[in-house]
Coordinates of C-alpha atoms in Angstrom, one line a residue:
M73 CA 0.0 0.2 -0.2
K74 CA 2.8 2.2 0.9
K75 CA 4.1 2.0 -2.7
R76 CA 1.1 3.3 -4.4
P77 CA 1.6 6.7 -3.7
L78 CA 5.3 6.9 -4.8
L79 CA 4.3 5.1 -8.2
R80 CA 1.5 7.7 -8.6
F81 CA 4.0 10.6 -8.1
C82 CA 6.7 8.9 -10.4
I83 CA 3.9 8.4 -13.4
G84 CA 2.9 12.1 -12.7
L85 CA 6.2 13.1 -13.2
L86 CA 7.3 10.6 -16.3
L87 CA 3.7 12.7 -17.3
A88 CA 4.7 15.9 -16.7
V89 CA 8.4 15.4 -18.6
L90 CA 6.4 14.0 -22.0
L91 CA 3.8 17.3 -21.6
F92 CA 6.3 20.2 -20.9
A93 CA 9.4 19.1 -22.4
P94 CA 10.5 20.6 -25.8
L95 CA 9.8 18.4 -29.0
S96 CA 13.6 18.9 -29.5
W97 CA 14.8 17.1 -25.8
I98 CA 12.5 14.1 -27.0
L99 CA 13.9 13.8 -30.1
G100 CA 17.8 13.4 -29.1
D101 CA 18.1 17.6 -29.5
P102 CA 21.7 17.8 -31.1
V103 CA 22.8 20.4 -29.0
V104 CA 19.7 22.4 -30.1
N105 CA 20.9 24.2 -33.3
Y106 CA 22.5 26.9 -30.9
R107 CA 25.2 27.7 -33.8
M108 CA 24.0 30.0 -36.4
P109 CA 26.5 31.7 -38.8
G110 CA 28.0 34.4 -37.5
G111 CA 27.2 33.2 -33.7
Y112 CA 24.8 32.1 -31.8
R113 CA 21.1 32.1 -31.4
S114 CA 19.4 33.4 -28.3
I115 CA 18.3 31.0 -25.6
S116 CA 14.4 31.2 -25.4
G117 CA 12.1 30.0 -22.7
R118 CA 11.1 26.9 -25.0
D119 CA 14.5 25.5 -24.8
S120 CA 15.1 22.6 -22.5
F121 CA 17.2 23.4 -19.4
G122 CA 19.5 20.0 -20.7
S123 CA 20.0 22.2 -24.0
V124 CA 20.6 25.3 -22.3
E125 CA 23.8 23.2 -20.0
R126 CA 25.1 22.4 -23.1
H127 CA 25.5 25.8 -24.7
P128 CA 28.5 26.2 -25.9
A129 CA 29.0 29.3 -24.3
F130 CA 28.7 27.4 -20.5
S131 CA 31.0 24.9 -21.5
D132 CA 33.8 26.3 -18.8
F133 CA 31.1 25.7 -16.1
S134 CA 28.2 24.0 -17.7
E135 CA 27.9 22.2 -14.3
F136 CA 26.8 25.3 -12.4
I137 CA 23.6 25.9 -15.0
L138 CA 21.6 23.0 -13.3
P139 CA 22.1 23.9 -9.4
W140 CA 19.6 20.9 -8.0
K141 CA 21.8 17.6 -7.8
D142 CA 19.6 15.2 -6.5
T143 CA 18.4 12.3 -8.7
A144 CA 15.3 13.2 -9.3
N145 CA 16.8 16.4 -10.6
Q146 CA 19.6 15.3 -12.8
L147 CA 17.3 12.7 -14.5
L148 CA 14.0 14.9 -15.0
T149 CA 14.9 18.6 -15.1
P150 CA 17.1 18.5 -18.2
G151 CA 14.0 17.2 -20.3
L152 CA 11.8 20.3 -19.0
S153 CA 11.4 23.5 -21.3
L154 CA 12.8 26.7 -18.7
D155 CA 9.6 28.3 -19.0
F156 CA 7.8 25.2 -17.0
V157 CA 11.2 25.0 -14.6
C158 CA 10.9 29.0 -14.1
R159 CA 6.8 29.0 -13.1
Q160 CA 7.6 26.0 -11.2
N161 CA 10.2 28.1 -9.2
R162 CA 7.4 31.3 -9.0
T163 CA 9.7 33.4 -11.2
N164 CA 9.7 35.4 -14.4
T165 CA 10.7 33.4 -17.6
A166 CA 11.4 36.4 -19.5
S167 CA 13.6 37.5 -16.6
I168 CA 15.7 34.2 -16.6
V169 CA 16.2 34.1 -20.3
D170 CA 17.7 37.6 -20.4
G171 CA 19.9 37.1 -17.6
L172 CA 21.0 33.2 -19.3
N173 CA 21.5 35.5 -22.6
F174 CA 23.7 37.8 -20.8
V175 CA 26.2 35.7 -19.4
A176 CA 26.1 33.6 -22.8
S177 CA 27.0 36.9 -24.6
A178 CA 29.8 37.8 -22.3
S179 CA 31.4 34.3 -22.2
L180 CA 31.2 34.6 -26.2
D181 CA 33.4 37.7 -26.2
E182 CA 35.7 36.8 -23.3
E183 CA 36.8 34.5 -20.4
I184 CA 34.6 35.1 -17.8
F185 CA 35.1 32.1 -15.6
Y186 CA 37.9 32.0 -13.4
P187 CA 38.8 28.6 -10.6
I188 CA 39.4 30.7 -7.3
Y189 CA 41.5 27.6 -6.0
T190 CA 44.4 26.2 -7.0
E191 CA 45.1 23.4 -9.7
E192 CA 47.1 21.4 -6.2
E193 CA 44.1 22.9 -4.1
R194 CA 41.5 21.0 -6.0
A195 CA 43.5 17.9 -7.0
A196 CA 43.8 17.3 -3.2
D197 CA 40.0 18.0 -2.4
P198 CA 37.9 17.0 -5.3
S199 CA 35.3 18.9 -3.7
L200 CA 36.7 22.4 -4.7
E201 CA 35.7 21.7 -8.0
E202 CA 32.4 22.7 -7.4
T203 CA 33.7 26.2 -6.5
G204 CA 34.3 28.8 -9.3
L205 CA 33.8 32.6 -10.2
I206 CA 32.6 34.1 -13.0
L207 CA 33.4 38.0 -13.7
I208 CA 32.0 40.0 -16.2
R209 CA 33.6 43.7 -16.5
G210 CA 31.5 47.0 -16.7
E211 CA 32.7 50.4 -17.5
P212 CA 36.0 51.8 -16.4
G213 CA 35.3 53.9 -13.5
K214 CA 32.4 51.6 -11.8
P215 CA 32.9 49.4 -8.9
V216 CA 32.3 45.7 -8.7
A217 CA 29.2 43.8 -7.4
V218 CA 29.2 40.8 -5.5
L219 CA 26.3 38.5 -6.2
T220 CA 25.7 35.7 -3.8
S221 CA 22.6 33.0 -4.9
G222 CA 21.0 31.0 -2.4
G223 CA 19.1 27.5 -2.6
A224 CA 19.4 26.4 1.5
F225 CA 22.8 25.4 1.0
T226 CA 21.7 22.7 -1.2
S227 CA 21.8 24.1 -4.4
V228 CA 23.7 27.6 -5.6
C229 CA 20.5 29.2 -8.2
L230 CA 22.5 31.4 -10.1
F231 CA 20.3 31.3 -12.8
L232 CA 17.4 32.5 -10.9
E233 CA 19.4 35.1 -9.1
S234 CA 22.9 36.2 -9.9
F235 CA 22.4 35.7 -13.6
P236 CA 19.3 38.4 -13.8
V237 CA 20.4 40.5 -11.4
G238 CA 23.8 40.7 -12.9
N239 CA 22.3 41.5 -16.2
V240 CA 20.4 44.7 -14.6
L241 CA 23.4 45.9 -12.7
H242 CA 25.5 45.2 -15.9
Q243 CA 23.5 47.6 -18.6
M244 CA 23.8 50.7 -15.2
G245 CA 27.6 50.0 -15.9
Y246 CA 28.7 48.1 -13.3
T247 CA 31.1 44.8 -12.9
V248 CA 29.3 41.7 -11.6
A249 CA 31.1 38.8 -10.1
M250 CA 29.1 35.7 -9.3
P251 CA 30.6 33.2 -6.9
K252 CA 29.8 29.4 -6.9
Y253 CA 30.0 28.0 -3.6
R254 CA 30.0 24.1 -2.4
V255 CA 26.8 22.9 -1.2
D256 CA 26.1 19.3 -2.4
P257 CA 26.5 16.7 1.0
A258 CA 25.4 13.8 -1.3
F259 CA 28.5 14.2 -3.1
H260 CA 31.0 15.9 -0.7
F261 CA 30.4 15.9 2.7
Q262 CA 30.3 13.5 5.9
T263 CA 27.2 14.2 7.0
D264 CA 24.1 15.9 6.1
D265 CA 24.6 18.9 8.6
P266 CA 23.6 22.3 7.6
A267 CA 25.9 23.4 9.4
E268 CA 28.8 21.8 7.8
R269 CA 27.3 22.8 4.2
E270 CA 27.2 27.0 5.7
H271 CA 30.8 26.7 6.8
A272 CA 32.0 25.3 3.2
A273 CA 29.9 28.0 1.4
N274 CA 31.3 30.5 3.8
A275 CA 35.0 29.6 3.3
D276 CA 34.2 29.6 -0.3
F277 CA 32.9 33.2 -0.4
S278 CA 35.9 34.6 1.3
R279 CA 38.1 32.9 -0.7
A280 CA 36.4 34.1 -3.7
M281 CA 36.8 37.7 -2.3
T282 CA 40.5 37.2 -1.6
F283 CA 40.7 36.0 -5.6
L284 CA 39.1 39.1 -6.3
F285 CA 41.5 41.5 -4.0
E286 CA 44.5 39.5 -4.9
N287 CA 44.2 39.8 -8.6
Q288 CA 42.7 43.4 -9.4
Q289 CA 45.0 44.0 -12.1
T290 CA 45.1 40.3 -13.7
L291 CA 41.5 40.8 -13.9
G292 CA 41.1 44.4 -15.0
I293 CA 39.0 45.4 -12.0
D294 CA 38.9 47.9 -9.3
M295 CA 37.7 46.6 -5.7
T296 CA 37.1 50.1 -4.2
D297 CA 34.2 50.9 -2.8
H298 CA 32.3 47.1 -4.0
S299 CA 29.2 45.9 -2.9
V300 CA 28.0 42.5 -1.6
W301 CA 24.9 40.9 -2.3
G302 CA 23.2 37.8 -1.0
F303 CA 20.1 36.0 -1.5
S304 CA 18.4 33.8 0.9
A305 CA 21.0 31.1 2.1
G306 CA 23.5 33.5 0.1
G307 CA 22.4 36.2 2.0
R308 CA 23.5 34.4 4.8
T309 CA 27.1 33.9 3.7
T310 CA 26.9 37.6 2.8
W311 CA 25.8 38.9 6.1
L312 CA 28.4 36.7 7.8
W313 CA 31.2 38.5 5.9
G314 CA 30.1 41.7 8.1
L315 CA 30.8 40.2 11.5
E316 CA 33.5 40.6 13.7
D317 CA 34.5 36.9 14.0
E318 CA 36.4 34.7 11.8
C319 CA 33.7 34.5 9.1
G320 CA 34.2 38.7 8.6
Y321 CA 36.2 40.7 6.2
A322 CA 38.5 41.9 9.0
A323 CA 39.3 38.5 9.8
H324 CA 40.6 37.9 6.4
G325 CA 42.3 41.1 6.0
L326 CA 40.3 42.7 3.3
P327 CA 38.6 46.3 3.5
A328 CA 34.7 46.4 4.4
P329 CA 32.3 46.4 1.7
A330 CA 30.7 49.9 0.9
A331 CA 27.7 48.5 1.2
M332 CA 25.6 45.1 2.1
I333 CA 22.5 44.1 0.0
L334 CA 20.2 41.5 1.7
V335 CA 17.7 39.7 -0.1
Y336 CA 15.2 38.0 1.8
S337 CA 17.7 37.1 4.0
G338 CA 19.8 38.6 6.9
W339 CA 18.2 37.3 10.0
Y340 CA 19.4 38.8 13.5
D341 CA 21.6 35.5 15.3
D342 CA 21.4 35.1 19.0
A343 CA 24.8 33.4 19.0
R344 CA 26.5 36.3 17.2
A345 CA 24.9 38.7 19.5
G346 CA 27.4 41.4 20.0
Q347 CA 29.1 41.0 16.5
Y348 CA 27.5 43.8 14.5
G349 CA 29.5 46.8 15.7
A350 CA 31.7 46.4 12.3
M351 CA 28.7 45.5 10.0
P352 CA 28.7 47.9 7.0
P353 CA 26.0 49.8 5.9
C354 CA 23.5 47.8 4.5
Y355 CA 20.2 47.2 2.5
F356 CA 17.3 44.7 3.0
A357 CA 14.8 43.8 0.0
W358 CA 12.8 41.3 1.8
L359 CA 9.3 39.7 2.7
P360 CA 7.6 39.8 6.1
E361 CA 4.9 37.0 4.8
D362 CA 7.8 34.9 3.4
D363 CA 6.8 31.4 3.2
V364 CA 9.8 29.9 2.6
I365 CA 12.1 31.0 5.5
G366 CA 9.1 31.1 7.8
T367 CA 7.6 34.0 9.9
E368 CA 10.2 33.3 12.4
N369 CA 13.5 34.3 9.9
A370 CA 11.5 36.9 8.6
A371 CA 11.0 38.4 12.3
G372 CA 14.4 37.9 12.7
I373 CA 15.0 40.0 9.6
A374 CA 13.2 43.0 11.3
R375 CA 15.2 42.7 14.6
M376 CA 18.4 42.4 12.5
I377 CA 17.5 45.9 11.1
E378 CA 16.3 47.0 14.4
Q379 CA 19.5 46.0 16.0
L380 CA 21.8 47.4 13.3
R381 CA 19.7 51.1 13.8
T382 CA 19.8 51.1 17.1
L383 CA 24.1 50.8 16.6
G384 CA 24.2 53.7 14.1
I385 CA 24.9 51.7 11.1
P386 CA 23.3 53.0 7.9
C387 CA 20.3 51.1 7.1
E388 CA 17.3 50.7 4.7
E389 CA 14.6 48.5 3.8
S390 CA 12.2 47.8 0.9
T391 CA 9.5 45.3 2.1
Y392 CA 7.2 43.5 -0.4
H393 CA 3.9 41.8 0.0
Q394 CA 3.1 39.9 -3.4
A395 CA 6.6 38.7 -4.7
K396 CA 7.4 35.5 -3.7
H397 CA 10.7 34.2 -2.2
G398 CA 13.3 33.8 -4.9
F399 CA 11.9 36.7 -6.6
G400 CA 15.4 37.6 -8.1
E401 CA 15.0 41.1 -10.3
G402 CA 11.5 41.1 -8.9
R403 CA 10.2 41.5 -12.8
G404 CA 6.2 41.2 -12.8
T405 CA 6.0 41.8 -8.9
D406 CA 6.0 44.2 -6.4
A407 CA 9.5 44.0 -5.8
E408 CA 10.2 45.4 -9.5
G409 CA 12.5 48.3 -9.1
W410 CA 14.4 47.0 -6.1
I411 CA 17.2 47.1 -7.9
E412 CA 17.7 50.6 -8.7
K413 CA 17.1 51.3 -4.7
A414 CA 19.6 49.2 -3.8
V415 CA 22.2 50.5 -6.1
S416 CA 20.9 54.3 -4.8
F417 CA 21.6 53.4 -1.1
W418 CA 25.3 52.0 -2.4
E419 CA 25.8 55.1 -4.3
T420 CA 25.4 56.8 -1.3
Q421 CA 27.6 55.2 0.5
R422 CA 30.9 55.0 -1.3

């Protein structure tokens, strides 16, 4: 009796794949013919997720495009259309497609992917192959925005958050850096302990920041007045970067960001009380009724904002009630325009 619900679920999932998968994938999809005379055609919402993974522009980091590494997603998601996946994640397909095309176009023009660990380090610890940094340069004189996507420390949803938000920021002239950190306990960690995954993400984020500072001249960037942006779990890592402990920028001998942008993230932590005095100026874009992080963590964001203001740290917030967790760029929701507000806050702090 217990096996029947699982069987029905599997059958339903298979039917969904057959119903929503683009015909090209069902028939074999030979690299979806992205190549065209003089370049490549644009990615569209009708393309299968698997075909996007195989886009020639993503060859250096194709394993980062599909963020969910569990068996079901590895088997089924590649056959689903981008439009279907976006609708399931309650996000705007056009925004996601624009973000993917932005990264693809940049990758075809110049090198944008960089390992943050050395070959020797990656050979000694294969889990480090799951890390890297996508860097897309903006206009000379414009500072760098470091965008850290979320995914509950079990995935890194670059295509949902960093790519579309990076697209908007790059159109405004900014350089965008998008780190990929380790998350998947099934492959690389000894236990399924969230604290272990958070620790690895923090280590990778700090390494990415160190890499950016140490290689400014080689990369052709200037980290003066940089900002760090974090979404959900990525925001947790970003938020820890501002503390007066081993996770923070000072412990790594690096300058403070001009601003920290925390998106549906950044809740107060009693275990770290008293370590908020060195926090950079903070901007929050969040959902008081967030149905993913829950009411307790949402209340924690409000408490964090109150604490920062009590400490005299510059802090602004925008709250939204119709957008959903994972809104990314916010297109098509009441959160549309939050990026411009965050940039205005950042520029004020420079």
